[in-house]
C-alpha positions as a printed NumPy array, in Angstrom:
array([[-10.059,  14.905,  15.79 ],
       [ -7.346,  14.882,  13.228],
       [ -5.008,  12.445,  15.965],
       [ -7.806,   9.912,  15.375],
       [ -8.178,  10.701,  11.673],
       [ -4.515,  10.039,  10.89 ],
       [ -5.081,   6.583,  12.743],
       [ -7.715,   5.406,  10.431],
       [ -5.217,   5.895,   6.79 ],
       [ -5.279,   3.337,   4.214],
       [ -2.142,   3.687,   1.792],
       [ -0.347,   2.508,  -1.074],
       [  3.47 ,   3.192,  -1.678],
       [  4.03 ,   4.363,  -5.104],
       [  7.332,   1.824,  -5.934],
       [  9.282,  -0.499,  -3.796],
       [ 11.702,   2.076,  -2.608],
       [  8.622,   3.881,  -1.078],
       [  7.577,   0.685,   0.48 ],
       [ 10.717,   0.37 ,   2.139],
       [ 10.763,   3.782,   3.4  ],
       [  7.436,   3.293,   5.161],
       [  8.558,   0.108,   6.6  ],
       [ 10.894,   2.108,   8.394],
       [  8.974,   5.089,   9.368],
       [ 11.093,   7.056,   6.737],
       [  8.233,   7.971,   4.38 ],
       [  9.046,  10.946,   2.126],
       [  6.5  ,  13.687,   0.501],
       [  5.203,  11.774,  -2.836],
       [  5.98 ,   8.281,  -1.428],
       [  2.336,   7.192,  -0.559],
       [ -0.836,   7.388,  -2.   ],
       [ -3.472,   8.069,   1.112],
       [ -7.228,   7.611,   2.158],
       [ -8.051,   8.756,   5.4  ],
       [-11.535,   7.221,   6.382],
       [-13.897,   9.645,   8.101],
       [-15.292,   8.767,  11.371],
       [-18.552,   7.835,  10.448],
       [-17.66 ,   5.878,   7.081],
       [-15.118,   3.9  ,   9.268],
       [-17.731,   2.861,  11.797],
       [-20.676,   1.854,   9.294],
       [-17.646,  -0.418,   7.487],
       [-16.935,  -2.231,  11.136],
       [-20.77 ,  -2.468,  11.534],
       [-21.541,  -3.858,   8.253],
       [-18.741,  -6.259,   8.252],
       [-16.648,  -5.08 ,   5.354],
       [-13.546,  -5.338,   7.491],
       [-14.607,  -8.647,   8.842],
       [-14.923, -10.142,   4.98 ],
       [-11.477,  -8.777,   4.053],
       [-10.077, -10.316,   7.047],
       [-11.272, -13.629,   6.063],
       [-10.569, -13.389,   2.346],
       [ -7.241, -12.277,   2.495],
       [ -6.481, -14.13 ,   5.852],
       [ -5.377, -10.878,   7.803],
       [ -6.622,  -8.784,  10.881],
       [ -7.626,  -5.427,  10.225],
       [ -9.241,  -4.356,  13.536],
       [ -9.383,  -0.927,  15.008],
       [ -6.059,   0.136,  16.833],
       [ -4.101,  -2.467,  14.586],
       [ -1.703,  -2.389,  11.376],
       [ -1.957,  -4.799,   8.758],
       [ -0.714,  -5.245,   4.92 ],
       [ -1.819,  -6.873,   2.037],
       [  1.008,  -7.448,  -0.417],
       [ -0.088, -10.578,  -2.196],
       [ -1.759,  -9.893,  -5.771],
       [ -4.403, -12.524,  -4.976],
       [ -5.633, -10.927,  -2.058],
       [ -5.686,  -7.729,  -3.337],
       [ -7.955,  -8.868,  -5.919],
       [-10.31 , -10.122,  -3.227],
       [-10.349,  -6.613,  -2.004],
       [-11.297,  -5.303,  -5.082],
       [-13.941,  -7.869,  -5.274],
       [-15.349,  -7.006,  -1.744],
       [-14.963,  -3.336,  -2.085],
       [-17.084,  -3.183,  -5.416],
       [-19.731,  -5.498,  -3.746],
       [-19.886,  -2.927,  -0.511],
       [-20.107,  -0.272,  -2.894],
       [-22.707,  -1.388,  -4.924],
       [-24.86 ,  -2.546,  -1.792],
       [-24.441,   0.824,  -0.005],
       [-23.434,   3.458,  -2.801],
       [-20.609,   4.884,  -0.35 ],
       [-17.271,   6.221,  -1.974],
       [-15.28 ,   4.907,   0.612],
       [-15.305,   1.305,  -0.655],
       [-14.741,   2.392,  -4.597],
       [-11.537,   4.491,  -3.172],
       [-10.425,   1.164,  -1.379],
       [-10.752,  -0.806,  -4.699],
       [ -8.829,   1.694,  -6.522],
       [ -5.783,   1.643,  -3.994],
       [ -5.876,  -2.348,  -4.397],
       [ -5.907,  -1.643,  -7.903],
       [ -2.921,   0.795,  -7.34 ],
       [ -1.118,  -1.515,  -5.256],
       [ -1.566,  -4.627,  -7.617],
       [ -0.079,  -1.916, -10.829],
       [  2.773,  -1.004,  -8.775],
       [  3.686,  -4.365,  -7.161],
       [  3.88 ,  -2.769,  -3.934],
       [  0.772,  -3.341,  -1.473],
       [ -2.179,  -2.108,   0.539],
       [ -1.469,  -0.771,   4.46 ],
       [ -3.658,  -0.263,   6.815],
       [ -3.075,   2.382,   9.487],
       [ -5.848,   1.943,  12.184]])
């Protein structure tokens, strides 16, 4: 099961150097702020259209077994907005966590990386 969970990870590099290391698969301890989606919450997020909504808003393709990234601050703002809406509708903390990660990415001037 741990292999499955590791594939469903969202990360924010802590700075530009960490982002460069992530790009070449050389991340060090402390380089990334990570969130691991639990299977049930991940499946529910796909079923309820959360990732489809983000895909449309950010013009990306987050899908199962795909990697994707959001680097644009405006797209990250949309992720925050969408995540807060889904959190309010469902009460699930996972959406709040994604919102917090997007905010971190904006503040750190890095990005939000999805490894599914």
